[in-house]
Short mmCIF file of C-alpha atoms in Angstrom, two decimals:
data_model
loop_
_atom_site.label_atom_id
_atom_site.label_comp_id
_atom_site.label_asym_id
_atom_site.label_seq_id
_atom_site.Cartn_x
_atom_site.Cartn_y
_atom_site.Cartn_z
CA UNK R 1355 28.25 -20.90 -48.01
CA UNK R 1356 29.48 -17.30 -48.17
CA UNK R 1357 25.63 -15.87 -47.89
CA UNK R 1358 24.93 -18.04 -44.78
CA UNK R 1359 28.27 -16.89 -43.06
CA UNK R 1360 26.71 -13.16 -43.92
CA UNK R 1361 23.32 -13.71 -42.70
CA UNK R 1362 24.57 -15.50 -39.70
CA UNK R 1363 27.46 -12.01 -39.26
CA UNK R 1364 24.49 -9.71 -39.73
CA UNK R 1365 22.11 -11.57 -37.43
CA UNK R 1366 24.88 -11.46 -34.42
CA UNK R 1367 25.57 -7.83 -35.06
CA UNK R 1368 21.92 -6.84 -35.12
CA UNK R 1369 21.23 -8.75 -31.32
CA UNK R 1370 24.49 -7.84 -30.10
CA UNK R 1371 23.75 -3.93 -31.53
CA UNK R 1372 20.05 -4.47 -29.67
CA UNK R 1373 21.30 -5.27 -26.33
CA UNK R 1374 24.38 -3.56 -25.75
CA UNK R 1375 22.64 -0.24 -27.25
CA UNK R 1376 19.71 -1.17 -24.57
CA UNK R 1377 21.83 -1.71 -21.90
CA UNK R 1378 24.00 1.34 -23.33
CA UNK R 1379 21.33 3.92 -22.36
CA UNK R 1380 21.75 3.01 -18.79
CA UNK R 1381 25.57 2.90 -18.73
CA UNK R 1382 25.63 6.58 -20.43
CA UNK R 1383 23.19 7.93 -18.59
CA UNK R 1384 25.08 6.63 -15.35
CA UNK R 1385 28.65 7.86 -16.00
CA UNK R 1386 29.25 3.83 -16.47
CA UNK R 1387 31.47 3.58 -19.71
CA UNK R 1388 34.53 2.08 -18.25
CA UNK R 1389 32.21 -0.68 -17.53
CA UNK R 1390 32.95 -2.03 -21.33
CA UNK R 1391 36.59 -2.40 -21.57
CA UNK R 1392 37.04 -3.18 -17.28
CA UNK R 1393 34.48 -6.52 -18.41
CA UNK R 1394 36.19 -7.22 -21.69
CA UNK R 1395 39.87 -7.24 -19.27
CA UNK R 1396 38.35 -9.31 -16.94
CA UNK R 1397 37.16 -11.67 -19.58
CA UNK R 1398 40.78 -11.68 -20.69
CA UNK R 1399 41.92 -12.39 -17.35
CA UNK R 1400 39.02 -15.53 -17.40
CA UNK R 1401 40.91 -16.83 -20.57
CA UNK R 1402 44.01 -16.73 -19.47
CA UNK R 1403 43.54 -18.72 -16.26
CA UNK R 1404 41.84 -21.18 -18.13
CA UNK R 1405 44.97 -21.51 -20.26
CA UNK R 1406 47.17 -22.25 -17.09
CA UNK R 1407 44.29 -24.52 -15.77
CA UNK R 1408 43.19 -26.04 -19.14
CA UNK R 1409 40.24 -25.00 -18.75
CA UNK R 1410 37.83 -23.89 -21.76
CA UNK R 1411 39.11 -20.09 -21.75
CA UNK R 1412 35.75 -19.19 -23.25
CA UNK R 1413 33.84 -20.02 -20.12
CA UNK R 1414 36.38 -18.88 -17.68
CA UNK R 1415 36.00 -15.69 -19.79
CA UNK R 1416 32.51 -15.98 -18.68
CA UNK R 1417 33.10 -16.65 -15.35
CA UNK R 1418 35.29 -14.01 -14.38
CA UNK R 1419 32.94 -11.16 -16.27
CA UNK R 1420 30.16 -12.25 -14.53
CA UNK R 1421 32.50 -12.56 -11.48
CA UNK R 1422 33.14 -8.80 -11.88
CA UNK R 1423 29.55 -7.90 -12.89
CA UNK R 1424 28.15 -9.42 -9.39
CA UNK R 1425 30.97 -7.77 -6.90
CA UNK R 1426 31.22 -4.53 -8.28
CA UNK R 1427 27.80 -2.82 -7.07
CA UNK R 1428 28.37 -3.92 -3.53
CA UNK R 1429 31.70 -3.16 -3.75
CA UNK R 1430 31.25 0.32 -4.63
CA UNK R 1431 28.65 0.82 -2.03
CA UNK R 1432 30.99 -0.83 0.52
CA UNK R 1433 33.86 1.78 -0.30
CA UNK R 1434 31.78 4.48 -0.87
CA UNK R 1435 33.29 5.80 -4.32
CA UNK R 1436 31.63 6.15 -7.43
CA UNK R 1437 31.31 2.99 -9.25
CA UNK R 1438 33.63 4.32 -12.53
CA UNK R 1439 36.34 4.49 -9.80
CA UNK R 1440 35.71 1.11 -8.77
CA UNK R 1441 35.53 -0.19 -12.50
CA UNK R 1442 39.30 1.42 -13.16
CA UNK R 1443 40.80 -0.47 -10.00
CA UNK R 1444 39.32 -3.35 -11.20
CA UNK R 1445 39.96 -3.00 -14.77
CA UNK R 1446 44.22 -2.52 -13.87
CA UNK R 1447 43.85 -5.76 -11.65
CA UNK R 1448 42.00 -8.00 -14.39
CA UNK R 1449 45.06 -6.59 -16.77
CA UNK R 1450 47.50 -7.47 -14.31
CA UNK R 1451 45.99 -10.85 -13.39
CA UNK R 1452 45.75 -11.51 -17.34
CA UNK R 1453 49.70 -11.00 -17.92
CA UNK R 1454 50.42 -12.93 -15.06
CA UNK R 1455 48.13 -16.00 -15.52
CA UNK R 1456 49.86 -15.73 -19.32
CA UNK R 1457 53.20 -15.75 -18.05
CA UNK R 1458 52.86 -18.80 -15.96
CA UNK R 1459 51.47 -20.32 -19.27
CA UNK R 1460 54.44 -22.48 -20.90
CA UNK R 1461 53.65 -22.16 -24.15
CA UNK R 1462 53.70 -18.73 -25.64
CA UNK R 1463 51.51 -19.41 -28.72
CA UNK R 1464 48.47 -19.89 -26.12
CA UNK R 1465 48.41 -15.72 -25.41
CA UNK R 1466 46.90 -15.29 -28.32
CA UNK R 1467 44.15 -17.83 -27.83
CA UNK R 1468 43.64 -15.61 -24.29
CA UNK R 1469 43.84 -12.21 -26.58
CA UNK R 1470 41.79 -13.18 -29.42
CA UNK R 1471 38.58 -12.90 -26.46
CA UNK R 1472 39.38 -9.42 -26.99
CA UNK R 1473 39.07 -9.11 -30.27
CA UNK R 1474 36.48 -11.93 -31.24
CA UNK R 1475 35.35 -13.08 -34.87
CA UNK R 1476 32.08 -11.65 -36.13
CA UNK R 1477 32.29 -13.87 -39.33
CA UNK R 1478 32.99 -16.68 -37.48
CA UNK R 1479 29.06 -16.84 -36.15
CA UNK R 1480 27.16 -19.80 -35.85
CA UNK R 1481 23.77 -20.56 -35.95
CA UNK R 1482 24.28 -21.81 -31.76
CA UNK R 1483 26.37 -18.47 -31.40
CA UNK R 1484 23.18 -16.39 -33.12
CA UNK R 1485 20.43 -18.64 -31.05
CA UNK R 1486 22.64 -17.62 -27.43
CA UNK R 1487 22.62 -13.99 -28.63
CA UNK R 1488 18.90 -13.96 -29.30
CA UNK R 1489 18.35 -15.14 -26.01
CA UNK R 1490 20.57 -13.09 -24.67
CA UNK R 1491 18.86 -9.97 -26.00
CA UNK R 1492 15.36 -11.42 -25.59
CA UNK R 1493 15.90 -11.60 -21.87
CA UNK R 1494 17.69 -7.94 -21.76
CA UNK R 1495 14.76 -6.44 -23.43
CA UNK R 1496 12.20 -8.39 -21.05
CA UNK R 1497 14.11 -7.05 -17.94
CA UNK R 1498 14.07 -3.23 -19.43
CA UNK R 1499 10.31 -3.91 -20.08
CA UNK R 1500 9.50 -5.39 -16.60
CA UNK R 1501 11.43 -3.06 -14.54
CA UNK R 1502 11.20 0.14 -16.61
CA UNK R 1503 10.37 2.48 -14.23
CA UNK R 1504 12.25 1.12 -11.35
CA UNK R 1505 15.60 1.85 -13.99
CA UNK R 1506 13.74 4.97 -15.05
CA UNK R 1507 13.52 6.14 -11.59
CA UNK R 1508 17.07 5.23 -10.63
CA UNK R 1509 18.28 6.84 -14.09
CA UNK R 1510 16.85 10.15 -12.69
CA UNK R 1511 18.19 10.44 -9.30
CA UNK R 1512 18.76 7.30 -6.73
CA UNK R 1513 17.84 8.98 -3.87
CA UNK R 1514 14.84 10.30 -5.09
CA UNK R 1515 13.89 6.39 -6.06
CA UNK R 1516 14.80 5.89 -2.98
CA UNK R 1517 12.68 8.04 -1.21
CA UNK R 1518 9.88 7.16 -3.14
CA UNK R 1519 9.91 3.59 -1.69
CA UNK R 1520 11.91 1.63 -4.47
CA UNK R 1521 14.60 -0.75 -3.10
CA UNK R 1522 17.11 0.72 -5.38
CA UNK R 1523 19.41 -1.48 -4.38
CA UNK R 1524 18.69 -4.91 -6.29
CA UNK R 1525 17.82 -2.85 -9.11
CA UNK R 1526 21.21 -0.64 -9.71
CA UNK R 1527 23.09 -4.26 -8.93
CA UNK R 1528 20.71 -6.07 -11.38
CA UNK R 1529 21.33 -3.37 -14.15
CA UNK R 1530 25.55 -4.12 -13.50
CA UNK R 1531 25.14 -7.28 -13.54
CA UNK R 1532 23.03 -7.03 -17.33
CA UNK R 1533 25.50 -4.72 -18.65
CA UNK R 1534 28.37 -7.22 -17.20
CA UNK R 1535 26.34 -10.38 -18.85
CA UNK R 1536 26.16 -8.62 -21.99
CA UNK R 1537 29.23 -7.66 -22.10
CA UNK R 1538 30.83 -11.17 -21.38
CA UNK R 1539 28.45 -12.92 -23.40
CA UNK R 1540 28.83 -11.01 -26.88
CA UNK R 1541 32.33 -10.95 -26.20
CA UNK R 1542 33.81 -13.63 -27.80
CA UNK R 1543 31.39 -13.28 -30.73
CA UNK R 1544 32.00 -10.10 -31.76
CA UNK R 1545 35.24 -8.69 -29.93
CA UNK R 1546 35.65 -6.17 -27.24
CA UNK R 1547 36.30 -3.09 -29.70
CA UNK R 1548 32.43 -3.32 -30.78
CA UNK R 1549 30.97 -4.43 -27.73
CA UNK R 1550 32.55 -1.06 -26.21
CA UNK R 1551 31.62 0.84 -29.29
CA UNK R 1552 27.78 -0.64 -29.39
CA UNK R 1553 27.27 0.43 -26.17
CA UNK R 1554 28.33 3.63 -25.72
CA UNK R 1555 28.16 5.64 -29.22
CA UNK R 1556 23.95 4.66 -30.47
CA UNK R 1557 22.88 5.48 -26.88
CA UNK R 1558 24.93 8.66 -26.84
CA UNK R 1559 23.92 9.19 -30.07
CA UNK R 1560 20.24 8.69 -28.97
CA UNK R 1561 20.76 11.03 -25.89
CA UNK R 1562 20.98 13.99 -27.91
CA UNK R 1563 17.63 13.71 -30.12
CA UNK R 1564 15.52 13.35 -27.04
CA UNK R 1565 14.38 14.14 -23.93
CA UNK R 1566 11.70 11.08 -23.26
CA UNK R 1567 13.59 8.09 -21.38
CA UNK R 1568 11.41 6.13 -23.06
CA UNK R 1569 12.06 7.21 -26.67
CA UNK R 1570 15.62 7.19 -25.73
CA UNK R 1571 15.45 3.65 -25.06
CA UNK R 1572 14.00 2.58 -28.31
CA UNK R 1573 16.15 5.02 -30.20
CA UNK R 1574 19.21 3.83 -28.74
CA UNK R 1575 19.11 0.18 -30.08
CA UNK R 1576 17.49 1.42 -33.73
CA UNK R 1577 20.95 3.64 -34.18
CA UNK R 1578 22.72 0.41 -32.90
CA UNK R 1579 20.98 -1.80 -35.25
CA UNK R 1580 21.65 0.86 -38.18
CA UNK R 1581 25.08 1.05 -37.32
CA UNK R 1582 25.65 -2.67 -37.42
CA UNK R 1583 24.21 -3.34 -41.32
CA UNK R 1584 25.76 -0.06 -42.34
CA UNK R 1585 29.22 -0.93 -40.84
CA UNK R 1586 28.84 -4.30 -42.28
CA UNK R 1587 27.85 -3.17 -45.68
CA UNK R 1588 30.78 -0.93 -45.99
CA UNK R 1589 33.21 -3.39 -44.54
CA UNK R 1590 32.10 -5.72 -47.25
CA UNK R 1591 32.32 -2.75 -50.52
CA UNK R 1592 35.60 -1.52 -49.02
CA UNK R 1593 37.10 -5.24 -47.34
CA UNK R 1594 37.52 -3.49 -44.49
CA UNK R 1595 37.09 -5.32 -40.77
CA UNK R 1596 33.89 -5.68 -40.12
CA UNK R 1597 34.14 -4.86 -36.02
CA UNK R 1598 36.35 -1.65 -36.52
CA UNK R 1599 33.69 -0.23 -39.72
CA UNK R 1600 30.89 -0.75 -37.22
CA UNK R 1601 32.87 0.72 -34.46
CA UNK R 1602 33.67 3.76 -37.23
CA UNK R 1603 30.18 3.80 -38.35
CA UNK R 1604 28.60 4.27 -35.21
CA UNK R 1605 31.21 6.93 -34.23
CA UNK R 1606 30.71 8.83 -37.13
CA UNK R 1607 26.68 8.66 -36.66
CA UNK R 1608 27.35 10.35 -32.87
CA UNK R 1609 29.18 12.96 -34.32
CA UNK R 1610 26.62 13.68 -36.83
CA UNK R 1611 23.98 13.70 -34.09
CA UNK R 1612 25.81 16.09 -32.16
CA UNK R 1613 26.19 18.52 -34.92
CA UNK R 1614 22.35 18.14 -35.54
CA UNK R 1615 20.86 17.48 -32.15
CA UNK R 1616 18.01 19.84 -31.23
CA UNK R 1617 19.10 19.71 -27.86
CA UNK R 1618 22.11 22.87 -28.89
CA UNK R 1619 19.50 24.56 -31.23
CA UNK R 1620 18.60 28.26 -30.16
CA UNK R 1621 14.95 29.39 -30.32
CA UNK L 927 2.36 9.04 13.65
CA UNK L 928 6.20 9.92 14.21
CA UNK L 929 7.95 8.53 16.90
CA UNK L 930 11.80 9.15 17.79
CA UNK L 931 13.48 8.16 20.53
CA UNK L 932 17.22 8.22 21.85
CA UNK L 933 18.00 8.89 17.72
CA UNK L 934 21.37 9.66 17.18
CA UNK L 935 22.77 9.69 13.09
CA UNK L 936 26.69 9.88 12.42
CA UNK L 937 27.81 9.88 9.01
CA UNK L 938 30.45 7.52 8.17
CA UNK L 939 33.93 9.02 9.04
CA UNK L 940 32.44 11.44 10.95
CA UNK L 941 33.28 11.47 15.18
CA UNK L 942 30.46 13.43 16.10
CA UNK L 943 27.22 12.30 15.38
CA UNK L 944 24.87 15.17 13.30
CA UNK L 945 21.85 14.37 15.71
CA UNK L 946 21.78 12.77 19.13
CA UNK L 947 19.62 11.24 21.61
CA UNK L 948 16.43 13.03 19.93
CA UNK L 949 13.22 12.66 21.19
CA UNK L 950 10.13 13.61 19.28
CA UNK L 951 6.81 13.03 18.81
CA UNK L 952 5.11 14.00 16.00
CA UNK L 953 0.99 13.46 15.96
CA UNK L 954 -1.57 12.68 13.10
CA UNK L 955 -2.17 16.27 11.18
CA UNK L 956 0.41 18.32 12.73
CA UNK L 957 2.45 21.32 10.98
CA UNK L 958 5.82 21.24 12.51
CA UNK L 959 8.54 23.68 11.13
CA UNK L 960 12.34 22.88 12.23
CA UNK L 961 14.66 25.90 12.39
CA UNK L 962 18.05 26.18 13.52
CA UNK L 963 21.40 27.60 11.71
CA UNK L 964 23.31 25.81 9.43
CA UNK L 965 25.16 22.66 9.70
CA UNK L 966 22.55 22.16 12.97
CA UNK L 967 21.30 18.80 11.93
CA UNK L 968 17.95 19.92 10.50
CA UNK L 969 18.67 17.55 6.86
CA UNK L 970 20.06 14.96 8.86
CA UNK L 971 16.73 14.93 11.11
CA UNK L 972 14.80 14.90 7.91
CA UNK L 973 16.57 12.20 6.25
CA UNK L 974 16.24 9.66 9.25
CA UNK L 975 12.69 10.32 9.58
CA UNK L 976 12.79 9.30 6.08
CA UNK L 977 15.22 6.27 6.63
CA UNK L 978 17.60 7.35 4.12
CA UNK L 979 20.12 7.34 6.65
CA UNK L 980 21.12 5.06 8.83
CA UNK L 981 20.77 5.99 12.70
CA UNK L 982 20.55 4.29 16.51
CA UNK L 983 17.58 4.74 18.61
CA UNK L 984 13.67 3.32 18.15
CA UNK L 985 12.01 5.04 15.30
CA UNK L 986 8.68 4.35 14.26
CA UNK L 987 6.22 5.81 11.60
CA UNK L 988 2.77 5.43 10.83
CA UNK L 989 2.60 2.79 13.17
CA UNK L 990 5.60 0.83 11.71
CA UNK L 991 9.32 0.48 12.39
CA UNK L 992 11.32 2.36 10.63
CA UNK L 993 14.30 -0.23 9.67
CA UNK L 994 11.89 -2.88 9.47
CA UNK L 995 9.32 -1.27 6.99
CA UNK L 996 11.69 1.48 5.51
CA UNK L 997 10.51 0.95 1.98
CA UNK L 998 6.81 0.43 2.74
CA UNK L 999 7.04 3.85 4.84
CA UNK L 1000 8.60 5.99 2.72
CA UNK L 1001 5.91 4.69 -0.20
CA UNK L 1002 3.57 6.84 1.82
CA UNK L 1003 5.76 10.00 2.57
CA UNK L 1004 6.58 12.69 0.30
CA UNK L 1005 9.98 14.13 0.14
CA UNK L 1006 11.13 17.12 -1.23
CA UNK L 1007 15.05 17.41 -0.64
CA UNK L 1008 16.97 20.78 -0.40
CA UNK L 1009 18.08 22.49 -3.69
CA UNK L 1010 17.80 19.50 -5.87
CA UNK L 1011 19.69 20.54 -9.22
CA UNK L 1012 20.02 18.75 -12.76
CA UNK L 1013 21.92 19.74 -15.81
CA UNK L 1014 20.52 20.97 -18.77
CA UNK L 1015 20.57 17.89 -20.89
CA UNK L 1016 18.64 15.57 -18.44
CA UNK L 1017 16.50 13.47 -20.38
CA UNK L 1018 13.52 13.65 -18.39
CA UNK L 1019 10.22 15.12 -18.94
CA UNK L 1020 8.50 17.43 -16.01
CA UNK L 1021 5.73 15.35 -16.63
CA UNK L 1022 7.81 12.07 -16.21
CA UNK L 1023 9.68 13.06 -13.14
CA UNK L 1024 6.24 13.98 -11.25
CA UNK L 1025 4.38 10.51 -11.95
CA UNK L 1026 7.80 8.76 -10.96
CA UNK L 1027 6.75 10.13 -7.37
CA UNK L 1028 4.02 7.38 -7.38
CA UNK L 1029 6.40 4.76 -8.77
CA UNK L 1030 7.12 3.00 -5.44
CA UNK L 1031 3.63 3.54 -4.40
CA UNK L 1032 2.08 1.63 -8.04
CA UNK L 1033 4.56 -1.32 -7.22
CA UNK L 1034 6.19 -4.25 -8.87
CA UNK L 1035 5.63 -5.76 -12.27
CA UNK L 1036 2.58 -2.61 -12.58
CA UNK L 1037 2.49 0.03 -15.38
CA UNK L 1038 0.70 3.70 -14.31
CA UNK L 1039 -2.81 3.40 -14.68
CA UNK L 1040 -5.31 6.10 -16.05
CA UNK L 1041 -5.98 6.93 -12.05
CA UNK L 1042 -1.78 7.72 -11.63
CA UNK L 1043 -1.98 9.78 -14.51
CA UNK L 1044 -4.75 11.89 -13.50
CA UNK L 1045 -3.56 12.47 -9.86
CA UNK L 1046 -0.42 13.87 -11.52
CA UNK L 1047 -2.52 16.21 -13.81
CA UNK L 1048 -4.54 17.55 -10.45
CA UNK L 1049 -1.33 17.66 -8.74
CA UNK L 1050 0.20 19.62 -11.24
CA UNK L 1051 -2.81 21.60 -11.92
CA UNK L 1052 -2.68 22.31 -7.83
CA UNK L 1053 1.09 23.90 -8.19
CA UNK L 1054 0.54 25.68 -11.50
CA UNK L 1055 2.83 23.89 -13.38
CA UNK L 1056 0.52 22.18 -15.95
CA UNK L 1057 2.30 24.77 -18.50
CA UNK L 1058 5.64 22.99 -17.85
CA UNK L 1059 4.70 19.53 -18.53
CA UNK L 1060 6.35 18.49 -21.51
CA UNK L 1061 9.61 20.56 -20.33
CA UNK L 1062 12.77 18.90 -20.05
CA UNK L 1063 13.12 19.14 -16.44
CA UNK L 1064 16.71 20.40 -16.79
CA UNK L 1065 15.93 23.58 -18.46
CA UNK L 1066 13.86 24.62 -15.93
CA UNK L 1067 14.52 27.56 -13.53
CA UNK L 1068 15.49 26.66 -10.00
CA UNK L 1069 12.06 27.95 -8.97
CA UNK L 1070 9.91 26.58 -11.35
CA UNK L 1071 12.09 23.08 -10.28
CA UNK L 1072 11.47 23.46 -6.86
CA UNK L 1073 7.40 23.69 -7.76
CA UNK L 1074 7.66 20.47 -9.77
CA UNK L 1075 10.08 18.68 -6.96
CA UNK L 1076 6.82 19.86 -4.20
CA UNK L 1077 4.59 18.35 -7.05
CA UNK L 1078 6.71 14.87 -7.42
CA UNK L 1079 6.16 14.33 -3.70
CA UNK L 1080 2.60 15.55 -3.47
CA UNK L 1081 1.53 12.98 -6.44
CA UNK L 1082 2.18 10.66 -3.93
CA UNK L 1083 -0.76 11.36 -2.02
CA UNK L 1084 1.59 11.30 0.90
CA UNK L 1085 0.32 10.80 4.69
CA UNK L 1086 3.18 12.44 5.73
CA UNK L 1087 5.07 15.87 3.57
CA UNK L 1088 8.93 16.26 4.54
CA UNK L 1089 9.91 19.46 3.04
CA UNK L 1090 13.84 20.94 3.19
CA UNK L 1091 14.12 24.51 2.84
CA UNK L 1092 10.95 24.54 0.60
CA UNK L 1093 11.57 27.96 -0.18
CA UNK L 1094 14.93 28.13 -1.07
CA UNK L 1095 14.77 29.32 -4.77
CA UNK L 1096 11.14 30.93 -4.74
CA UNK L 1097 10.75 34.48 -4.66
CA UNK L 1098 8.23 36.47 -2.90
CA UNK L 1099 5.39 35.60 -4.86
CA UNK L 1100 6.07 32.12 -5.29
CA UNK L 1101 6.78 31.32 -1.61
CA UNK L 1102 3.75 32.72 -0.43
CA UNK L 1103 1.48 30.94 -3.33
CA UNK L 1104 3.63 27.58 -2.07
CA UNK L 1105 3.48 28.36 1.77
CA UNK L 1106 -0.48 28.85 1.02
CA UNK L 1107 -1.14 25.33 -1.07
CA UNK L 1108 1.23 24.26 2.09
CA UNK L 1109 -1.17 25.29 4.73
CA UNK L 1110 -4.18 24.06 2.77
CA UNK L 1111 -3.00 20.47 2.35
CA UNK L 1112 -2.39 20.73 6.37
CA UNK L 1113 -6.39 21.81 6.77
CA UNK L 1114 -7.23 18.88 4.62
CA UNK L 1115 -5.12 16.51 7.34
CA UNK L 1116 -1.80 16.35 5.74
CA UNK L 1117 1.13 15.58 8.17
CA UNK L 1118 3.75 18.26 7.52
CA UNK L 1119 7.50 18.41 8.91
CA UNK L 1120 9.38 21.22 6.93
CA UNK L 1121 12.96 22.96 7.72
CA UNK L 1122 13.24 26.20 6.99
CA UNK L 1123 16.25 28.69 8.18
CA UNK L 1124 14.92 31.67 7.66
CA UNK L 1125 12.11 31.96 10.67
CA UNK L 1126 10.06 34.54 8.42
CA UNK L 1127 9.26 32.17 6.32
CA UNK L 1128 7.21 30.10 8.72
CA UNK L 1129 3.83 29.71 7.29
CA UNK L 1130 1.14 30.74 9.73
CA UNK L 1131 -1.04 27.61 10.13
CA UNK L 1132 2.42 26.53 11.53
CA UNK L 1133 1.38 25.75 15.11
CA UNK L 1134 4.64 24.02 16.56
CA UNK L 1135 7.98 25.10 16.12
CA UNK L 1136 11.49 22.93 16.55
CA UNK L 1137 14.65 24.19 17.31
CA UNK L 1138 17.65 22.19 16.91
CA UNK L 1139 21.27 23.21 17.74
CA UNK L 1140 25.06 21.26 17.59
CA UNK L 1141 22.07 18.00 16.89
CA UNK L 1142 19.87 18.53 19.89
CA UNK L 1143 16.60 19.81 19.96
CA UNK L 1144 16.80 22.83 22.36
CA UNK L 1145 13.64 24.09 22.35
CA UNK L 1146 9.94 23.04 21.09
CA UNK L 1147 6.96 25.20 21.13
CA UNK L 1148 3.73 24.44 20.54
CA UNK L 1149 1.84 27.66 19.45
CA UNK L 1150 -1.58 29.10 20.45
CA UNK L 1151 -4.25 29.57 18.14
CA UNK L 1152 -4.76 33.53 18.23
#
């Protein structure tokens, strides 16, 4: 039984590591690192509203996160502000809405149900969850594969991509949406902390080793997977929480990457 | 080839248009230089022709309405922006940046073919940047980056080349070299529109000089061949 739990946890974490780190290569390059915690809190607000309306909190959390992912791009465009600024505004709105919704919930014990969306439970992974993550990971890889040249062009310069004849708007929105969906769907399974760590840390580490975007998009998920497996190993040996262990390992890997980065060597 | 009728462009939040009531026709194969003081509207005019900036009036490029076929038109225009910069850690190699110039032309769901790589290589040879191809783009000097941006625009094999201050980061030798190369492309039939603030840099093969001041065309001179 324990063996089965471990296998499911490792598989789930590895799949999340691949999908989050892959979209992370876009998130880091486009300076959108606040996307992770903004989406987490959108999910929290959704779960809280679900409790008020007696609707499944998980479904509501996914509705809220994907909703934010859909409006984010057009809103930033309309406001003529960097997407990161809009993320900050949405983040404060979502955390406020979440608290208001919880205030409307009669049983205070229900708060923990909404807050559990932010923490997740990697050891509670089911076969269905793993299959779900497998679908998400395959979908993310497929979209990256199909539109890599458009994404690459936008990551270099959105203005030059537009000038070269690429309609950048749908691709930029697709990328934001894909990131939002990845966060929303991974959240309940592995928790906000791990999603955020896996989105930023492996991609930031990969950026330390190459100037080639193709290599970075392969290296980032690879580092993500290594961090997940190592983190789970450490958590079992030292009896530590799995999510936190993976987050710590990925931060250490980033620190080491900066230290040994060939980009900083002279001569 | 390019026709602007009563075209005005105003940046959001501004009260005065950056360019106003511009009427301009550029024929296929022409070499036009646009001159004028800083803030006159030269860059705005180039961005308007490229459809990167919203505008009023009628614009037709390559026989198509710019507003309806913006992306289609941009696939056939090579554009070199003014003083493009990137930081030293920018994760792109020179050869990839130049290849990206062709991405719009290659089209959706298609990978670059052997021909695309061949064109990129020839363009790098033409602009003498082959030795830089595996260098990170963020590590280039201003002049090298300028050449790479011109290569990126030419790799598209465009029908029209729009150049915004192409000599700004180049030393005198590189300036004369690039000027000759642009002239040779024009001699092969390429339509060139170049924005420049320093009149002494206008290539000898340029036969039309347009002056813009305060967003309006104040002079449009066609030079005789001597």
